[in-house]
Amino acid sequence: MAITGLAARGPRSLLRQIREALASGGPAQARLDMVVRIIALSMVAEVCSLYLRRATSDLELFATEGLNPDAVHNTRLKPGEGLVGEIMRLGRPLNLSDAPNHPSFSYRPETGEDPYHAFLGVPVLRGGRAIGVLVVQNRTERLYSEDEVEDLQIIAMVLAEMVAGGELVDEAELKGVELAPHRPERLKGLKFAEGLAYGEAVLHEAPVASQQLLSDDATREEERLKTAIGALQSQLDIMLDGQHGIVGPSFEVLETYRMFAHDRGWNRSLEEAVRSGLTAEAAVNRVRSEHRARLSQARDPYLRERLHDLEDLNDRLLRHLSGDGAAPRVLPENAILIARNLGPADLLEYDRTKLKGVLLEEGSGISHAAIIARAMDIPLVGGLSGLRDRVSQGDPVIVDAESGEAYLRPRPDVIEAIMARIEVRNLRRQEFARLRDTPAFTRDGAKITLLMNAGLTVDIDILHETGAEGIGLFRTEFQFMVAEELPRLEAQTALYSHVIDGAGDLPVIFRTLDLGGDKVLPYLEADREDNPALGWRAVRLGLDRPALLRLQLRALIWAAKGRELRVMFPLVTTVEEFRTARALVDHEITWAGRRGRPTPSVLRVGVMIEAPALVWHLDALLSMVDFVSVGTNDLMQYLFAADRGNPRVSERYDFLSTPALRVMKTIQDACAESGTPVSVCGEMAGRPLEAFALVALGFDRLSMPPSGVGPVKRMVLSLDREAARRGVVHLLKGSGGSLRSEIETLARKLYVSI
Ligand code: PEP
Ligand code: MG
């Protein structure tokens, strides 16, 4: 195709010309040369060059108009080398009026680029990853205008898709270009929820694929975009406004969303991208790519958080564009979810039957997202740094939450090995299933009661399958976390009735709302706190908002319908707090009685021991309560002053250490002396070795995630409790810190199955 005269300005006509050039056929290199020529002409630039990243990470000159043609496929730059390398590293444009004077300028004689001063380079972004750099240059010293920068970015995005689609680069050449990571990789992280899984990567923050990048009808695309933005804005407005005055801790987050959604700059960038000839979806992806590349460089955690908000907003907008604003994501059959981090409610949005595993770049073992993963029996490995850069949507991946590793694009022999291990795991599960109806007695005849932690309606369905003897902890806040607005009395009553009915004769302990901390709700009013774990959470919030707590207690009383009711309060720190909370229960019972409602046949009100202060006031506390349950997740967080949600510190201290076990022994001894029933319901109760230590210390009620019941029962059945007690008590007299290996040795010596 001949290019005559100066091309019309603007990316729209430029994109049309590129399309025409491509339609002319011919060898790939000739088409690529034609494309850079059209860009140079259209932008009135003397030079236009395209560099692409090789799998070696080097940037190679693939085409140029204006530089020496012999440099094509010969000039290579290391990552970070020269201005081009710098753009690649930063993932954002560089616009310079005098390039040779820039500290990163590196002169390559073979290119003959010395006479050019003005320089504009933009990253060629695909899915937020830079796969190359597109550059224009002029002799004269000048800065390119904002419009020109914008135009070149749009062209770079279209080029990225064309390169990936094989339209511009020879198939043989394309193999060497790193469009996406393709080598097998193994990443080491931490296991947060046990198990093994093999499946297909699904990016939690994935863009909806835009089928078509270039539009034929800009007006129609603009209309579609406007409608989608309008729908998104009003959805967010409703989320924020319809809160009946109860607006919440993540209010600020939502407010930021709303700010972004109404943001003129964002809207304008989208509109301009559409006007330039992109489809609305492509426009969203382009603006997203740019934000992502820019913000992911930010060191400031606040800014990086904003990236998370923006990602979500973009996903929502794409869903509106596809005409499905509120629809949940469709998962492939064996889905492995890939995310930076997950909020407590995020996992619940996915189809449990298809979600087989989770890999997180960050995360922590006792964060609520991990607890939910364990409750759903989904293996989760976290703390995998660099994960999201290394995995693409659809990649085969393995979650090895036995060793705490992730395999990306594994080789066939690795897949075979993992499948064999999955098989062994299934066989062990069958063995646990056979133990289901065997009561958990130790070899020396002590009965250990194994209970299940729950929080979702689906948990009730599996209660009887696990062989647990009841629910030792029902986390009522899960219902609140998945709701769009505060669940009403009827909804709460319905859930609790379902749980009590489903449990049949088995006891259920309801824990009143434990919100705040890492469990923030969009509709509950709270200020942003510097230390949410030490802040306004759990019973503190309930006592300050008695209407909320009383509503819940009322729902529990109604649901019990004259049957037994067991309730406990989380994070009670002083005996006065317990007294006040207990008075609310009594008040509600009286209120129900006055209205002729049936009151519980038996009422047991207990407390969770999670705040260390309470351990030093057990003498006063135990005479006031019907039972206690030790929440070791929080108790240890406060004991070791280590945020349970922060992976840097949460795995630093061992629950099987002298201070931790001494505290547990203090609690057990005091409860035994006063005759107060006590259980442990933190995550440690569900791990065989930890459970071994707890039973040795005298605990005989353990409440755990469903997947823990089988392994812990097998441990109990093999245990001589008296011998274990002597061994652990002896260890606690020593000066050792972590006793994990000593306890493990002891368990092996006693032939305990752990
Ligand atoms: C605990 O803190 O140990 C506990 C069981 O409660 P949660 O994990 O829900 O805070
Ligand atoms: Mg707790």
PDB file of N, CA and C in Angstrom, residues 244-308:
ATOM      1  N   HIS A 244     -29.714   3.649  55.520  1.00  0.00           N
ATOM      2  CA  HIS A 244     -30.541   3.983  56.682  1.00  0.00           C
ATOM      3  C   HIS A 244     -29.684   4.553  57.817  1.00  0.00           C
ATOM      4  N   GLY A 245     -28.732   5.369  57.495  1.00  0.00           N
ATOM      5  CA  GLY A 245     -27.948   6.011  58.541  1.00  0.00           C
ATOM      6  C   GLY A 245     -26.847   5.119  59.115  1.00  0.00           C
ATOM      7  N   ILE A 246     -26.808   3.837  58.751  1.00  0.00           N
ATOM      8  CA  ILE A 246     -25.727   3.007  59.284  1.00  0.00           C
ATOM      9  C   ILE A 246     -24.715   2.873  58.167  1.00  0.00           C
ATOM     10  N   VAL A 247     -23.697   3.629  58.287  1.00  0.00           N
ATOM     11  CA  VAL A 247     -22.715   3.612  57.214  1.00  0.00           C
ATOM     12  C   VAL A 247     -21.384   3.204  57.855  1.00  0.00           C
ATOM     13  N   GLY A 248     -20.496   2.587  57.073  1.00  0.00           N
ATOM     14  CA  GLY A 248     -19.516   1.807  57.760  1.00  0.00           C
ATOM     15  C   GLY A 248     -18.041   1.996  57.671  1.00  0.00           C
ATOM     16  N   PRO A 249     -17.261   1.066  58.264  1.00  0.00           N
ATOM     17  CA  PRO A 249     -15.818   1.177  58.282  1.00  0.00           C
ATOM     18  C   PRO A 249     -15.250   1.259  56.876  1.00  0.00           C
ATOM     19  N   SER A 250     -15.851   0.542  55.950  1.00  0.00           N
ATOM     20  CA  SER A 250     -15.312   0.656  54.610  1.00  0.00           C
ATOM     21  C   SER A 250     -16.054   1.745  53.843  1.00  0.00           C
ATOM     22  N   PHE A 251     -16.723   2.593  54.583  1.00  0.00           N
ATOM     23  CA  PHE A 251     -17.394   3.728  53.968  1.00  0.00           C
ATOM     24  C   PHE A 251     -16.405   4.503  53.117  1.00  0.00           C
ATOM     25  N   GLU A 252     -15.217   4.698  53.724  1.00  0.00           N
ATOM     26  CA  GLU A 252     -14.209   5.476  53.015  1.00  0.00           C
ATOM     27  C   GLU A 252     -13.816   4.805  51.703  1.00  0.00           C
ATOM     28  N   VAL A 253     -13.738   3.480  51.765  1.00  0.00           N
ATOM     29  CA  VAL A 253     -13.372   2.736  50.566  1.00  0.00           C
ATOM     30  C   VAL A 253     -14.450   2.927  49.507  1.00  0.00           C
ATOM     31  N   LEU A 254     -15.684   2.783  49.947  1.00  0.00           N
ATOM     32  CA  LEU A 254     -16.795   2.963  49.011  1.00  0.00           C
ATOM     33  C   LEU A 254     -16.850   4.384  48.480  1.00  0.00           C
ATOM     34  N   GLU A 255     -16.590   5.289  49.406  1.00  0.00           N
ATOM     35  CA  GLU A 255     -16.622   6.699  49.023  1.00  0.00           C
ATOM     36  C   GLU A 255     -15.526   6.945  47.967  1.00  0.00           C
ATOM     37  N   THR A 256     -14.387   6.289  48.153  1.00  0.00           N
ATOM     38  CA  THR A 256     -13.312   6.429  47.167  1.00  0.00           C
ATOM     39  C   THR A 256     -13.769   5.865  45.826  1.00  0.00           C
ATOM     40  N   TYR A 257     -14.422   4.710  45.881  1.00  0.00           N
ATOM     41  CA  TYR A 257     -14.989   4.128  44.669  1.00  0.00           C
ATOM     42  C   TYR A 257     -15.852   5.153  43.968  1.00  0.00           C
ATOM     43  N   ARG A 258     -16.763   5.719  44.786  1.00  0.00           N
ATOM     44  CA  ARG A 258     -17.723   6.641  44.189  1.00  0.00           C
ATOM     45  C   ARG A 258     -16.986   7.823  43.576  1.00  0.00           C
ATOM     46  N   MET A 259     -15.951   8.259  44.316  1.00  0.00           N
ATOM     47  CA  MET A 259     -15.171   9.378  43.804  1.00  0.00           C
ATOM     48  C   MET A 259     -14.553   9.033  42.445  1.00  0.00           C
ATOM     49  N   PHE A 260     -13.967   7.832  42.397  1.00  0.00           N
ATOM     50  CA  PHE A 260     -13.374   7.385  41.135  1.00  0.00           C
ATOM     51  C   PHE A 260     -14.434   7.301  40.040  1.00  0.00           C
ATOM     52  N   ALA A 261     -15.573   6.711  40.413  1.00  0.00           N
ATOM     53  CA  ALA A 261     -16.616   6.477  39.411  1.00  0.00           C
ATOM     54  C   ALA A 261     -17.119   7.788  38.830  1.00  0.00           C
ATOM     55  N   HIS A 262     -17.131   8.826  39.678  1.00  0.00           N
ATOM     56  CA  HIS A 262     -17.599  10.126  39.200  1.00  0.00           C
ATOM     57  C   HIS A 262     -16.431  10.983  38.706  1.00  0.00           C
ATOM     58  N   ASP A 263     -15.223  10.429  38.801  1.00  0.00           N
ATOM     59  CA  ASP A 263     -14.049  11.231  38.496  1.00  0.00           C
ATOM     60  C   ASP A 263     -14.029  11.652  37.022  1.00  0.00           C
ATOM     61  N   ARG A 264     -13.919  12.951  36.838  1.00  0.00           N
ATOM     62  CA  ARG A 264     -13.948  13.499  35.470  1.00  0.00           C
ATOM     63  C   ARG A 264     -12.790  12.972  34.644  1.00  0.00           C
ATOM     64  N   GLY A 265     -11.601  12.905  35.293  1.00  0.00           N
ATOM     65  CA  GLY A 265     -10.400  12.466  34.576  1.00  0.00           C
ATOM     66  C   GLY A 265     -10.582  11.059  34.041  1.00  0.00           C
ATOM     67  N   TRP A 266     -11.100  10.194  34.896  1.00  0.00           N
ATOM     68  CA  TRP A 266     -11.301   8.793  34.503  1.00  0.00           C
ATOM     69  C   TRP A 266     -12.314   8.712  33.366  1.00  0.00           C
ATOM     70  N   ASN A 267     -13.417   9.422  33.574  1.00  0.00           N
ATOM     71  CA  ASN A 267     -14.459   9.442  32.550  1.00  0.00           C
ATOM     72  C   ASN A 267     -13.944   9.983  31.221  1.00  0.00           C
ATOM     73  N   ARG A 268     -13.142  11.060  31.350  1.00  0.00           N
ATOM     74  CA  ARG A 268     -12.657  11.680  30.124  1.00  0.00           C
ATOM     75  C   ARG A 268     -11.687  10.750  29.390  1.00  0.00           C
ATOM     76  N   SER A 269     -10.789  10.121  30.170  1.00  0.00           N
ATOM     77  CA  SER A 269      -9.839   9.201  29.515  1.00  0.00           C
ATOM     78  C   SER A 269     -10.601   8.115  28.778  1.00  0.00           C
ATOM     79  N   LEU A 270     -11.665   7.615  29.393  1.00  0.00           N
ATOM     80  CA  LEU A 270     -12.441   6.550  28.758  1.00  0.00           C
ATOM     81  C   LEU A 270     -13.112   7.061  27.489  1.00  0.00           C
ATOM     82  N   GLU A 271     -13.707   8.249  27.610  1.00  0.00           N
ATOM     83  CA  GLU A 271     -14.411   8.800  26.444  1.00  0.00           C
ATOM     84  C   GLU A 271     -13.463   9.047  25.278  1.00  0.00           C
ATOM     85  N   GLU A 272     -12.277   9.591  25.641  1.00  0.00           N
ATOM     86  CA  GLU A 272     -11.325   9.889  24.572  1.00  0.00           C
ATOM     87  C   GLU A 272     -10.875   8.611  23.884  1.00  0.00           C
ATOM     88  N   ALA A 273     -10.667   7.585  24.692  1.00  0.00           N
ATOM     89  CA  ALA A 273     -10.218   6.319  24.110  1.00  0.00           C
ATOM     90  C   ALA A 273     -11.280   5.783  23.155  1.00  0.00           C
ATOM     91  N   VAL A 274     -12.548   5.953  23.515  1.00  0.00           N
ATOM     92  CA  VAL A 274     -13.632   5.478  22.657  1.00  0.00           C
ATOM     93  C   VAL A 274     -13.716   6.327  21.389  1.00  0.00           C
ATOM     94  N   ARG A 275     -13.586   7.630  21.588  1.00  0.00           N
ATOM     95  CA  ARG A 275     -13.660   8.516  20.421  1.00  0.00           C
ATOM     96  C   ARG A 275     -12.527   8.237  19.439  1.00  0.00           C
ATOM     97  N   SER A 276     -11.394   7.768  19.984  1.00  0.00           N
ATOM     98  CA  SER A 276     -10.255   7.523  19.100  1.00  0.00           C
ATOM     99  C   SER A 276     -10.436   6.254  18.290  1.00  0.00           C
ATOM    100  N   GLY A 277     -11.515   5.503  18.536  1.00  0.00           N
ATOM    101  CA  GLY A 277     -11.765   4.339  17.693  1.00  0.00           C
ATOM    102  C   GLY A 277     -11.743   3.010  18.420  1.00  0.00           C
ATOM    103  N   LEU A 278     -11.596   3.053  19.754  1.00  0.00           N
ATOM    104  CA  LEU A 278     -11.618   1.798  20.493  1.00  0.00           C
ATOM    105  C   LEU A 278     -13.047   1.441  20.877  1.00  0.00           C
ATOM    106  N   THR A 279     -13.295   0.139  21.094  1.00  0.00           N
ATOM    107  CA  THR A 279     -14.592  -0.233  21.662  1.00  0.00           C
ATOM    108  C   THR A 279     -14.578   0.185  23.137  1.00  0.00           C
ATOM    109  N   ALA A 280     -15.759   0.228  23.738  1.00  0.00           N
ATOM    110  CA  ALA A 280     -15.841   0.650  25.133  1.00  0.00           C
ATOM    111  C   ALA A 280     -15.023  -0.286  26.017  1.00  0.00           C
ATOM    112  N   GLU A 281     -15.077  -1.594  25.746  1.00  0.00           N
ATOM    113  CA  GLU A 281     -14.327  -2.552  26.564  1.00  0.00           C
ATOM    114  C   GLU A 281     -12.823  -2.309  26.425  1.00  0.00           C
ATOM    115  N   ALA A 282     -12.390  -2.087  25.172  1.00  0.00           N
ATOM    116  CA  ALA A 282     -10.964  -1.849  24.945  1.00  0.00           C
ATOM    117  C   ALA A 282     -10.531  -0.563  25.645  1.00  0.00           C
ATOM    118  N   ALA A 283     -11.425   0.424  25.665  1.00  0.00           N
ATOM    119  CA  ALA A 283     -11.105   1.687  26.329  1.00  0.00           C
ATOM    120  C   ALA A 283     -10.893   1.445  27.821  1.00  0.00           C
ATOM    121  N   VAL A 284     -11.767   0.661  28.428  1.00  0.00           N
ATOM    122  CA  VAL A 284     -11.630   0.378  29.865  1.00  0.00           C
ATOM    123  C   VAL A 284     -10.309  -0.352  30.103  1.00  0.00           C
ATOM    124  N   ASN A 285     -10.011  -1.321  29.262  1.00  0.00           N
ATOM    125  CA  ASN A 285      -8.763  -2.073  29.445  1.00  0.00           C
ATOM    126  C   ASN A 285      -7.532  -1.195  29.260  1.00  0.00           C
ATOM    127  N   ARG A 286      -7.632  -0.251  28.331  1.00  0.00           N
ATOM    128  CA  ARG A 286      -6.471   0.607  28.118  1.00  0.00           C
ATOM    129  C   ARG A 286      -6.218   1.492  29.338  1.00  0.00           C
ATOM    130  N   VAL A 287      -7.274   2.130  29.788  1.00  0.00           N
ATOM    131  CA  VAL A 287      -7.108   3.032  30.926  1.00  0.00           C
ATOM    132  C   VAL A 287      -6.686   2.217  32.157  1.00  0.00           C
ATOM    133  N   ARG A 288      -7.221   1.025  32.271  1.00  0.00           N
ATOM    134  CA  ARG A 288      -6.849   0.153  33.392  1.00  0.00           C
ATOM    135  C   ARG A 288      -5.364  -0.224  33.334  1.00  0.00           C
ATOM    136  N   SER A 289      -4.917  -0.614  32.143  1.00  0.00           N
ATOM    137  CA  SER A 289      -3.522  -1.015  31.975  1.00  0.00           C
ATOM    138  C   SER A 289      -2.589   0.094  32.413  1.00  0.00           C
ATOM    139  N   GLU A 290      -2.967   1.277  32.024  1.00  0.00           N
ATOM    140  CA  GLU A 290      -2.106   2.413  32.321  1.00  0.00           C
ATOM    141  C   GLU A 290      -2.068   2.665  33.840  1.00  0.00           C
ATOM    142  N   HIS A 291      -3.242   2.660  34.481  1.00  0.00           N
ATOM    143  CA  HIS A 291      -3.291   2.876  35.928  1.00  0.00           C
ATOM    144  C   HIS A 291      -2.533   1.790  36.660  1.00  0.00           C
ATOM    145  N   ARG A 292      -2.755   0.576  36.162  1.00  0.00           N
ATOM    146  CA  ARG A 292      -2.149  -0.563  36.833  1.00  0.00           C
ATOM    147  C   ARG A 292      -0.634  -0.458  36.781  1.00  0.00           C
ATOM    148  N   ALA A 293      -0.137  -0.167  35.577  1.00  0.00           N
ATOM    149  CA  ALA A 293       1.305  -0.077  35.423  1.00  0.00           C
ATOM    150  C   ALA A 293       1.855   1.051  36.285  1.00  0.00           C
ATOM    151  N   ARG A 294       1.106   2.146  36.369  1.00  0.00           N
ATOM    152  CA  ARG A 294       1.612   3.294  37.104  1.00  0.00           C
ATOM    153  C   ARG A 294       1.543   3.049  38.615  1.00  0.00           C
ATOM    154  N   LEU A 295       0.360   2.604  39.084  1.00  0.00           N
ATOM    155  CA  LEU A 295       0.178   2.484  40.529  1.00  0.00           C
ATOM    156  C   LEU A 295       0.924   1.289  41.130  1.00  0.00           C
ATOM    157  N   SER A 296       1.161   0.251  40.298  1.00  0.00           N
ATOM    158  CA  SER A 296       1.829  -0.911  40.887  1.00  0.00           C
ATOM    159  C   SER A 296       3.277  -0.587  41.226  1.00  0.00           C
ATOM    160  N   GLN A 297       3.782   0.507  40.672  1.00  0.00           N
ATOM    161  CA  GLN A 297       5.140   0.947  41.012  1.00  0.00           C
ATOM    162  C   GLN A 297       5.166   1.638  42.366  1.00  0.00           C
ATOM    163  N   ALA A 298       3.982   2.100  42.813  1.00  0.00           N
ATOM    164  CA  ALA A 298       3.948   2.940  44.012  1.00  0.00           C
ATOM    165  C   ALA A 298       4.425   2.167  45.228  1.00  0.00           C
ATOM    166  N   ARG A 299       5.246   2.811  46.015  1.00  0.00           N
ATOM    167  CA  ARG A 299       5.686   2.164  47.239  1.00  0.00           C
ATOM    168  C   ARG A 299       4.666   2.370  48.334  1.00  0.00           C
ATOM    169  N   ASP A 300       3.976   3.497  48.244  1.00  0.00           N
ATOM    170  CA  ASP A 300       3.019   3.858  49.270  1.00  0.00           C
ATOM    171  C   ASP A 300       1.881   2.825  49.302  1.00  0.00           C
ATOM    172  N   PRO A 301       1.711   2.131  50.420  1.00  0.00           N
ATOM    173  CA  PRO A 301       0.672   1.101  50.472  1.00  0.00           C
ATOM    174  C   PRO A 301      -0.722   1.674  50.238  1.00  0.00           C
ATOM    175  N   TYR A 302      -0.915   2.946  50.621  1.00  0.00           N
ATOM    176  CA  TYR A 302      -2.233   3.548  50.420  1.00  0.00           C
ATOM    177  C   TYR A 302      -2.547   3.633  48.929  1.00  0.00           C
ATOM    178  N   LEU A 303      -1.532   4.060  48.169  1.00  0.00           N
ATOM    179  CA  LEU A 303      -1.737   4.173  46.718  1.00  0.00           C
ATOM    180  C   LEU A 303      -1.978   2.811  46.098  1.00  0.00           C
ATOM    181  N   ARG A 304      -1.227   1.816  46.604  1.00  0.00           N
ATOM    182  CA  ARG A 304      -1.418   0.480  46.037  1.00  0.00           C
ATOM    183  C   ARG A 304      -2.809  -0.059  46.359  1.00  0.00           C
ATOM    184  N   GLU A 305      -3.310   0.311  47.553  1.00  0.00           N
ATOM    185  CA  GLU A 305      -4.689  -0.046  47.907  1.00  0.00           C
ATOM    186  C   GLU A 305      -5.665   0.540  46.892  1.00  0.00           C
ATOM    187  N   ARG A 306      -5.376   1.807  46.509  1.00  0.00           N
ATOM    188  CA  ARG A 306      -6.267   2.481  45.554  1.00  0.00           C
ATOM    189  C   ARG A 306      -6.303   1.713  44.233  1.00  0.00           C
ATOM    190  N   LEU A 307      -5.168   1.087  43.917  1.00  0.00           N
ATOM    191  CA  LEU A 307      -5.120   0.300  42.693  1.00  0.00           C
ATOM    192  C   LEU A 307      -6.153  -0.813  42.790  1.00  0.00           C
ATOM    193  N   HIS A 308      -6.225  -1.399  43.973  1.00  0.00           N
ATOM    194  CA  HIS A 308      -7.184  -2.459  44.224  1.00  0.00           C
ATOM    195  C   HIS A 308      -8.611  -1.935  43.976  1.00  0.00           C
TER     196      HIS A 308
END
